[in-house]
Structures are given as C-alpha cells and as structure tokens.
XYZ file of C-alpha atoms in Angstrom:
516
model
C 124.734 21.708 -1.412
C 125.922 22.431 2.116
C 125.576 26.003 3.246
C 128.709 27.803 4.346
C 129.199 28.956 7.921
C 129.269 32.582 6.878
C 125.767 32.330 5.413
C 124.215 30.888 8.544
C 120.971 32.817 9.165
C 120.646 32.384 12.925
C 122.207 31.093 16.112
C 119.283 28.899 17.108
C 121.081 25.647 16.379
C 124.130 26.475 18.431
C 122.049 27.932 21.241
C 119.995 24.741 21.384
C 118.874 23.112 24.648
C 121.573 20.489 24.113
C 124.312 23.128 24.034
C 122.768 24.977 26.977
C 122.733 21.848 29.097
C 126.373 21.234 28.293
C 127.219 24.600 29.826
C 126.443 23.182 33.251
C 127.850 19.709 32.632
C 130.898 18.463 34.575
C 134.046 19.966 33.153
C 135.614 16.580 32.566
C 132.914 15.816 30.006
C 132.292 19.308 28.617
C 134.996 19.442 25.958
C 134.337 16.143 24.123
C 130.588 16.606 24.465
C 130.703 20.085 22.943
C 132.904 18.862 20.144
C 130.469 16.029 19.336
C 127.533 18.454 19.490
C 129.282 20.820 17.094
C 129.717 17.975 14.594
C 126.165 16.730 15.101
C 124.646 20.181 14.655
C 126.675 20.705 11.489
C 125.516 17.365 10.122
C 121.881 18.041 11.025
C 121.744 21.516 9.513
C 124.060 20.891 6.612
C 126.229 23.819 7.660
C 129.982 23.536 7.382
C 131.951 25.210 10.171
C 135.275 26.803 9.291
C 138.470 24.975 10.113
C 139.091 24.864 13.836
C 135.573 25.837 14.940
C 134.894 22.602 16.760
C 138.332 22.674 18.389
C 137.829 26.258 19.529
C 134.551 25.373 21.189
C 136.069 22.320 22.836
C 139.006 24.352 24.160
C 136.627 26.923 25.583
C 134.659 24.271 27.426
C 137.806 22.613 28.746
C 139.216 25.927 29.930
C 136.285 26.573 32.269
C 137.334 26.321 35.902
C 136.356 27.263 39.465
C 132.695 26.794 38.681
C 132.743 29.239 35.747
C 131.208 28.244 32.431
C 132.098 29.876 29.125
C 128.976 29.101 27.095
C 129.741 29.243 23.367
C 126.718 30.712 21.619
C 127.792 31.542 18.080
C 130.773 30.768 15.881
C 131.311 32.531 12.570
C 134.181 33.945 10.516
C 135.620 37.170 11.835
C 134.751 39.984 9.403
C 135.769 42.928 11.541
C 137.993 45.576 9.983
C 140.697 44.949 12.572
C 140.795 41.255 11.583
C 141.112 42.054 7.899
C 144.084 44.215 8.839
C 145.661 41.243 10.596
C 145.411 42.682 14.089
C 142.521 40.610 15.417
C 143.033 39.636 19.067
C 140.683 38.400 21.803
C 140.889 41.757 23.571
C 140.045 43.775 20.477
C 137.240 41.556 19.234
C 135.652 41.345 22.687
C 134.458 44.915 22.439
C 135.177 46.164 18.944
C 132.857 44.005 16.891
C 129.483 44.875 18.449
C 129.890 48.381 17.043
C 131.752 47.446 13.855
C 129.671 48.140 10.710
C 130.899 44.931 9.109
C 129.764 42.718 11.939
C 126.298 42.543 13.496
C 125.521 39.599 15.796
C 122.262 37.916 14.829
C 119.296 38.776 17.043
C 118.990 41.323 19.826
C 121.383 41.430 22.749
C 120.268 42.545 26.179
C 122.453 45.088 28.025
C 123.812 42.323 30.274
C 123.882 39.674 27.576
C 126.931 37.911 26.154
C 129.467 39.850 24.136
C 131.604 38.563 21.251
C 135.290 37.814 21.357
C 137.628 36.498 18.712
C 139.782 33.405 18.686
C 141.475 31.970 15.628
C 139.422 34.125 13.273
C 136.115 33.113 14.856
C 133.623 35.234 16.725
C 132.245 33.448 19.767
C 129.444 34.905 21.843
C 130.399 33.969 25.379
C 129.438 34.724 28.933
C 130.535 33.695 32.409
C 127.701 32.008 34.233
C 127.097 32.884 37.870
C 128.918 30.480 40.176
C 126.584 28.124 42.004
C 128.163 28.423 45.456
C 128.250 31.536 47.618
C 130.334 32.242 50.738
C 128.519 31.166 53.894
C 129.591 34.477 55.426
C 129.801 37.357 52.905
C 131.397 39.770 55.394
C 134.829 40.689 54.017
C 134.991 44.220 55.445
C 138.333 45.536 56.693
C 136.705 46.997 59.769
C 134.563 46.245 61.569
C 135.465 42.733 60.478
C 133.666 39.404 60.405
C 132.689 37.906 63.738
C 134.356 34.664 64.752
C 132.952 31.476 63.195
C 129.838 30.345 65.017
C 129.242 33.668 66.754
C 125.713 34.469 67.939
C 124.348 37.051 70.355
C 124.244 34.265 72.922
C 127.976 34.899 73.321
C 127.025 38.090 75.185
C 124.749 36.444 77.747
C 127.192 36.980 80.642
C 127.506 40.735 80.049
C 126.955 42.713 83.272
C 124.564 45.133 81.560
C 123.309 47.960 83.718
C 126.288 47.622 86.053
C 129.117 50.054 86.589
C 132.449 49.314 84.998
C 133.960 50.404 88.305
C 132.022 47.803 90.276
C 133.837 44.598 91.152
C 132.107 42.630 88.386
C 132.992 45.282 85.797
C 136.645 45.543 86.856
C 136.921 41.767 86.871
C 135.764 41.619 83.258
C 138.205 44.342 82.192
C 141.089 42.637 83.976
C 140.159 39.327 82.358
C 140.293 40.943 78.928
C 143.753 42.385 79.612
C 145.101 39.093 80.983
C 143.755 36.999 78.123
C 145.209 39.493 75.640
C 148.644 39.184 77.232
C 148.429 35.392 77.200
C 147.315 34.995 73.557
C 149.793 37.537 72.167
C 152.729 36.589 74.393
C 153.244 40.166 75.580
C 156.122 40.424 78.079
C 155.126 40.591 81.742
C 156.750 44.005 82.270
C 154.791 45.633 79.425
C 151.642 47.534 80.406
C 148.372 46.869 78.584
C 145.584 49.422 78.737
C 142.072 49.793 77.343
C 141.665 53.330 76.012
C 139.014 55.442 74.233
C 138.427 56.021 70.530
C 139.607 52.779 68.964
C 143.099 52.473 67.444
C 143.059 56.133 66.415
C 142.595 57.212 70.008
C 145.396 54.919 71.172
C 147.856 56.241 68.572
C 146.982 59.882 69.288
C 147.271 59.251 73.022
C 150.792 57.907 72.532
C 151.976 60.616 70.126
C 150.659 63.564 72.147
C 152.081 62.157 75.381
C 155.464 60.855 74.214
C 156.693 62.806 71.182
C 158.820 65.922 71.249
C 161.675 64.665 73.415
C 163.882 63.936 70.377
C 163.755 63.986 66.593
C 161.241 61.828 64.760
C 161.340 59.513 61.756
C 157.782 59.063 60.489
C 156.937 56.395 57.909
C 153.972 56.522 55.564
C 152.985 54.213 52.724
C 149.210 54.328 53.022
C 146.475 56.610 54.330
C 146.734 55.982 58.075
C 150.479 56.493 58.100
C 149.879 59.714 56.191
C 147.470 60.746 58.923
C 150.068 60.288 61.645
C 152.565 62.326 59.613
C 150.018 65.122 59.342
C 149.415 65.154 63.085
C 153.130 65.230 63.853
C 154.014 67.979 61.400
C 150.873 70.139 61.338
C 149.222 69.607 64.725
C 152.116 68.923 67.085
C 154.353 70.933 64.720
C 157.538 69.093 65.622
C 160.143 70.585 63.319
C 162.790 67.891 63.654
C 160.768 65.355 61.704
C 161.972 63.261 58.797
C 159.257 61.715 56.656
C 159.819 58.512 54.685
C 157.099 57.907 52.113
C 156.388 55.208 49.563
C 153.536 54.662 47.088
C 150.652 52.343 47.844
C 151.741 48.720 47.554
C 155.359 49.350 48.582
C 157.454 50.099 51.671
C 159.964 52.895 52.171
C 163.616 51.943 52.621
C 163.664 50.777 56.243
C 167.472 50.758 56.261
C 167.404 54.555 56.186
C 165.439 54.835 59.432
C 167.412 56.058 62.464
C 166.174 54.244 65.562
C 168.041 56.637 67.824
C 165.213 58.980 66.932
C 161.580 58.246 67.766
C 160.001 56.203 64.979
C 156.267 56.279 64.168
C 154.922 53.720 61.709
C 152.197 51.228 60.875
C 153.100 47.548 60.926
C 150.471 46.597 58.369
C 148.972 49.098 55.973
C 145.235 48.472 56.265
C 144.544 50.532 53.148
C 147.692 49.610 51.196
C 147.900 45.843 51.578
C 151.566 45.943 52.645
C 153.154 44.771 55.904
C 156.569 45.033 57.450
C 158.091 41.553 57.130
C 160.070 41.594 60.382
C 161.713 43.801 62.997
C 165.322 43.239 61.939
C 165.664 46.917 60.949
C 164.982 48.071 64.521
C 168.059 48.242 66.750
C 167.910 46.462 70.085
C 170.063 49.189 71.672
C 168.040 52.060 70.205
C 167.790 55.368 72.032
C 164.471 56.402 70.525
C 161.027 54.909 70.996
C 159.270 52.830 68.342
C 155.569 53.715 68.190
C 153.704 51.146 66.119
C 150.140 51.279 64.851
C 149.477 47.543 64.543
C 145.709 47.537 64.329
C 145.423 45.170 61.346
C 148.501 43.142 62.286
C 148.028 42.065 65.911
C 146.610 38.522 66.192
C 147.506 37.800 62.548
C 151.268 38.438 62.433
C 154.238 37.836 64.684
C 155.055 41.007 66.611
C 158.661 41.398 67.864
C 157.711 42.870 71.237
C 161.337 43.476 72.254
C 161.666 45.841 69.264
C 158.447 47.745 69.974
C 157.907 50.351 72.702
C 154.336 51.386 71.957
C 151.838 49.152 70.163
C 148.220 50.031 69.426
C 145.221 48.261 67.910
C 141.441 48.047 68.080
C 139.088 45.178 68.837
C 137.271 45.451 65.530
C 140.014 44.018 63.333
C 141.549 40.528 63.407
C 139.333 39.122 66.182
C 136.180 40.696 64.774
C 135.284 42.685 67.867
C 133.298 45.884 68.159
C 134.455 49.457 67.536
C 135.173 52.452 69.798
C 137.773 50.822 72.062
C 141.538 50.866 71.609
C 144.394 48.899 73.121
C 147.651 50.534 74.186
C 150.762 48.545 75.082
C 153.759 50.305 76.675
C 157.271 48.942 77.141
C 159.294 49.875 80.253
C 161.178 52.369 78.079
C 157.932 54.061 77.090
C 156.858 54.256 80.734
C 160.191 55.858 81.596
C 159.626 58.498 78.918
C 156.156 59.258 80.295
C 157.525 59.737 83.808
C 160.528 61.863 82.817
C 159.249 63.999 79.949
C 156.473 66.565 79.880
C 155.275 67.809 76.464
C 155.137 71.551 75.817
C 151.508 71.368 74.719
C 148.452 70.816 76.929
C 146.952 67.327 77.112
C 143.205 66.662 77.236
C 141.938 64.378 79.984
C 141.592 61.286 77.775
C 145.291 61.517 76.828
C 146.712 61.823 80.347
C 148.570 58.764 81.578
C 150.589 60.299 84.425
C 149.831 62.170 87.593
C 152.510 63.921 89.617
C 155.186 62.550 87.292
C 154.122 58.934 87.851
C 152.257 56.520 85.608
C 148.598 56.069 86.477
C 148.849 52.317 86.939
C 145.102 51.861 87.234
C 144.668 52.526 83.518
C 146.583 49.321 82.879
C 144.609 47.277 85.400
C 141.155 47.843 84.000
C 140.455 51.270 85.516
C 139.629 52.903 82.221
C 139.823 56.654 81.669
C 136.254 56.817 80.462
C 133.265 54.457 80.435
C 133.675 51.389 78.207
C 130.858 49.357 76.700
C 130.571 46.219 78.791
C 128.792 44.539 75.881
C 131.832 45.226 73.682
C 134.090 44.007 76.509
C 132.162 40.735 76.757
C 132.340 40.318 72.999
C 136.107 40.729 73.012
C 136.486 38.238 75.854
C 134.457 35.778 73.772
C 136.761 36.363 70.792
C 139.837 35.765 72.954
C 138.337 32.529 74.303
C 137.728 31.403 70.726
C 141.346 32.231 69.851
C 142.524 30.108 72.759
C 140.229 27.244 71.756
C 141.665 26.929 68.238
C 145.306 26.974 69.307
C 146.144 30.573 70.147
C 148.304 32.966 68.171
C 149.901 30.312 65.983
C 146.491 29.139 64.771
C 145.259 32.699 64.216
C 148.279 33.493 62.055
C 147.851 30.242 60.101
C 144.220 31.078 59.317
C 145.149 34.518 58.005
C 148.037 33.195 55.941
C 145.760 30.538 54.437
C 143.383 33.265 53.284
C 146.209 35.167 51.619
C 147.418 31.973 49.954
C 143.955 31.293 48.534
C 143.647 34.788 47.077
C 147.198 34.913 45.773
C 146.902 31.515 44.070
C 143.897 32.876 42.206
C 145.653 36.167 41.413
C 148.654 34.313 39.991
C 146.351 32.788 37.377
C 144.103 35.789 36.823
C 144.127 37.565 33.473
C 142.704 40.770 34.929
C 143.574 41.144 38.648
C 146.831 41.500 40.575
C 147.990 42.085 44.118
C 148.656 45.762 44.790
C 151.955 44.677 46.362
C 154.426 43.272 43.833
C 156.831 42.006 46.496
C 155.525 38.732 47.914
C 157.489 39.236 51.154
C 155.483 42.292 52.142
C 151.976 41.274 51.055
C 149.465 41.608 53.848
C 147.566 38.517 54.980
C 144.759 40.630 56.451
C 144.069 43.625 54.216
C 144.510 41.954 50.823
C 144.439 44.727 48.220
C 143.908 44.063 44.514
C 144.151 46.186 41.411
C 142.826 45.645 37.885
C 145.632 44.898 35.417
C 143.477 44.417 32.313
C 144.904 46.647 29.525
C 141.654 48.499 28.900
C 141.369 49.514 32.561
C 144.588 51.554 32.458
C 143.165 53.546 29.540
C 140.071 54.595 31.492
C 139.914 57.997 33.142
C 140.439 58.013 36.942
C 136.711 58.599 37.406
C 135.829 55.660 35.173
C 138.379 53.458 36.914
C 136.774 54.265 40.244
C 133.311 53.688 38.779
C 134.309 50.342 37.284
C 135.800 49.110 40.546
C 132.731 50.325 42.417
C 130.495 48.447 39.975
C 132.247 45.169 40.869
C 131.621 45.896 44.544
C 127.986 46.793 43.896
C 127.300 43.666 41.845
C 128.685 41.377 44.530
C 126.868 43.250 47.277
C 123.583 42.899 45.382
C 124.154 39.166 44.955
C 124.826 38.777 48.691
C 128.266 37.370 47.884
C 130.615 39.966 49.403
C 130.055 43.128 51.383
C 132.368 46.130 51.774
C 135.248 45.007 49.543
C 135.941 48.306 47.814
C 139.438 49.759 47.984
C 139.962 52.533 50.516
C 138.914 55.910 49.149
C 142.496 57.247 48.934
C 144.001 54.023 47.545
C 144.275 53.025 43.867
C 140.965 51.891 42.375
C 140.455 48.214 43.032
C 139.283 45.781 45.662
C 140.199 45.002 49.269
C 139.286 41.641 50.773
C 139.812 41.094 54.483
C 141.712 37.909 55.267
C 141.858 38.111 59.063
C 141.571 35.086 61.313
C 137.790 35.184 61.661
C 137.317 34.725 57.902
C 136.979 31.131 56.745
C 139.264 30.144 53.861
C 136.386 28.190 52.322
C 134.435 31.454 52.056
C 137.382 33.167 50.390
C 137.630 30.340 47.861
C 133.931 30.641 47.044
C 134.258 34.396 46.588
C 136.984 34.213 43.931
C 134.886 32.859 41.002
C 132.364 35.594 41.719
C 135.082 38.194 41.237
C 135.603 36.819 37.716
C 131.884 36.936 37.062
C 131.522 40.529 38.274
C 134.553 41.681 36.313
C 133.130 40.199 33.098
C 130.023 42.338 33.528
C 132.089 45.438 34.222
C 134.432 44.817 31.305
C 131.482 44.540 28.945
C 130.271 47.943 30.111
C 133.510 49.910 30.368
C 135.891 48.523 27.734
C 133.938 50.018 24.793
C 134.734 53.462 26.201
C 138.394 53.052 25.250
C 138.206 50.666 22.281
C-alpha cells in the first residue's frame, strides 16, 4: 500500500543529489526536469504526492530568473492553524509555520537555512541561491563615486607633484581643467568658472554668503542637503524674508509656486532623496532674482539649462568619479553684477571673498585659486574630463546614467519587495537611485528594526564583495541607494540586482517573524 504524503518520514528523497543538481540546471530545462523527478521519486518511494505537488514544483523552477534558483526541498500538506482557518497565503506561511505547534519541518534548520512558504496548500522549503556573477566593480557609493572605467594610478603620471600651483605648470593645469569643463558641459562663454575650496558645500556656502540678502528668498528643500541650505539661510544668515517650500523624500515641492523675482536656492538633483527637477521651464527668463543651484549630483549626468541658472555648484567626486575637497562654482553675468553692486551686512571670511574694491577677482576664474588645491586631484579630474570627451561628451555621459536608471527601474517594476522612493517616473534621479522596501511585513517593523533590516542588506552585500556603500542616507527613509552616475557600468548594475533579491531573502527570514 502506498504511503501518503503526509506520513512521509523525511525529506531525503526530495533533497536528493538529482534534485540538487536541477537547482543549477538551465532554466529552460528546469521545470520539466523537476516535474519528471517528482514523479520518479514518488514511484521509487511509493509515496503519493497531493494533487498539484508536481505542478507547484515545476512552476517554482520555471519562475526562477536573473540567475536565482528557488530550490524546492520539501512538499507536504499545509497543517498550520492559519491554513485550517482558510487564510493560508505565501506571506503568512513563509514565517508562521516554523513556530506553529502543528507544523515542524523534518530535521534541523540552520539559522541561514531555507524557510517554508505555502502555495496551494503545500509547504515548500525554499531558498534563493547566491547568484554566480558579481559586478566587476562593486563601488556604488554616492560620493566619492566609482572611478571611470579602466582607471589606474597611471592616469596621474603627469601630475606636477612638488610644484607650486602658482607656477606656470600648475596654472596651466588649472586652466586646462576649467576649459575642458566648459567644453564638455557647454557652459556659455560669458559665464565664469572657478575652482573653490571645500567641495560642493564650500561652493554653495560661498555663493549664499556672498550673494544673498539683496532681496527676498524662496528656498526649496526635499532632501537633506536642501534642508541644510534652508538652515543656513534662516538660522545662520538669519534672512527674515525667506519662504521655504518643502516636500517629503521622494517628491518635489510645487515649483509653480516659486517666485523667480526673488532669489531662489535649490538642489537640481536630491542626492539623498533620489528626485531630480525634470526641466527649467518653471524658471522665468526675465526673472529679477538669482537662481542658485546646487547641482553636485546632476552635472555631467543631466541637461542643465544654463540660461535659467545664475549660480551652479558641484564637486569632482560625483558623476565623473573625481576626488573630494574641491568645488566648482559657475557664475552668470547677472550673478557677477550682484557681486559687484551688493555688499552683505555680515563679514565674509577670506575663502568666501570674490570681490576686491567692488570688482570681481577675475583670477579666481582663471585658475588662480583662493587656497592651495591638490594637483593630484586636479590631474585626476583632467583625466576624467578626457575620458568624457573620448566617449562622446555630455550626450554619452547622460546616456550612460539613464541606462543605469533603466536597468534598476526595470527590475523594480517586477520586484515583489522593492520600489523606487520616487513614485513619479518623470522626477526619478538617474544618479542617486533610491529604493525603499515595500514588502508588507517591513511596514510593520519598528523604525529601528526597519533601519536594522536595511543595514543588514547592505552588510551582506559588502561582505560578499558585491556592492559597497549602498545604504540610504542617514536622514532618508530606510532603504538602499545605488549610484548610477556615468562612471558606473550598466553591466555591473545588472549583475548587482539578483544579489539584492538574495540579500533581501536572508533579511526577510530574520525580521519577518518579529511581526508575524
């Protein structure tokens, strides 16, 4: 007499070498092979699987994709209390049954071992196998960012180390950097370009302390850096006539409400919020105020409407993968006029001063930096600009960044657990791609556990050497942030995505029982 499936004493037959080998078989063959193995095992052991067991296992094998393998270990009738009550679902069974008195999986389970889930009244022990391929470059940090493809220290061999930046060779290098920047970005000839201290932060502060106060201000904030500029304007400069337009992470404020006859301070792309301004249509061409734009994670990856922008800042460490500590400051003729006709009521430290005797210090914008730059960092940025030119300039840089966003978003559109922080596709950043966890159990976790779960994903991938520095910014919603700037290869992004699924499966197994 054939034994029933419910009376099966062990999982050895279904965890046989044959079944294990199938887990790594080509997906095109996995489903029929697993179905045949299920029938063969049943015939060999005399066990009778419940209706649909073979089909369930075949569907699971066929559903594997992107290098992930769902290895079916055990199939047996669901006896959990929640199933008897008619509320058995994959989500509930995935975590509820290991602790349910009426269901004990046969044999011990290691802490990182497979966990059961339920489908069609069956418990299946399943796990996501580690993907075989890893990104060639695991650097997905949002700053400092990945070096350009093919970069080696040999790129710095022409650095005039040990020489003064004020010597002819040093000034020539600084002028070359400025000129190549203008050429790649298409910055108008009458706009000044300067190399300034303290990265993008220094450039923004330099502009605000030197230019603000002449008229009212509209300050926009939808992520942490924008919030920082609002704080400086209202609490440090203490400019009373300031209107603040805020929006939650992942969204933009209503740009139609901004008055461009006032000075406007804003970020073009929210590095920590994953949201960008789609265009400059909201900025009036005949504006009376200045537009001061922090574009550090936008420049070289997005089209900048230079005629709509009076002050633009960024740092070398972002889209072109340069080194930190140096900022870039671009001034329109209107901004220069403000500098030469307006004197702030507060004192300015030396590194913020751009005028002398009421006139612009032109040398700052010809390579005569205010303080000493790193000539090694200068050489590195020149190398990055040469690379940008070699691949087709700005158009090619933008295309590379957009391709990275497309790869991530295509995966997110199919993901059962992850989503883009930005709901509106028109404003999703192609550089700082921010993701949140949408799995139902995650929303039930405490804020501390949410942060811990997201951090665990980051830690697992770091340990595997798959992705470094992809945690969400500390003030942003718990989740992940993958840099998609032009120096990141799309092939590396595509190889990262299956690993995200793998890491999440481990984290879900650990954290979902806390709220089940």
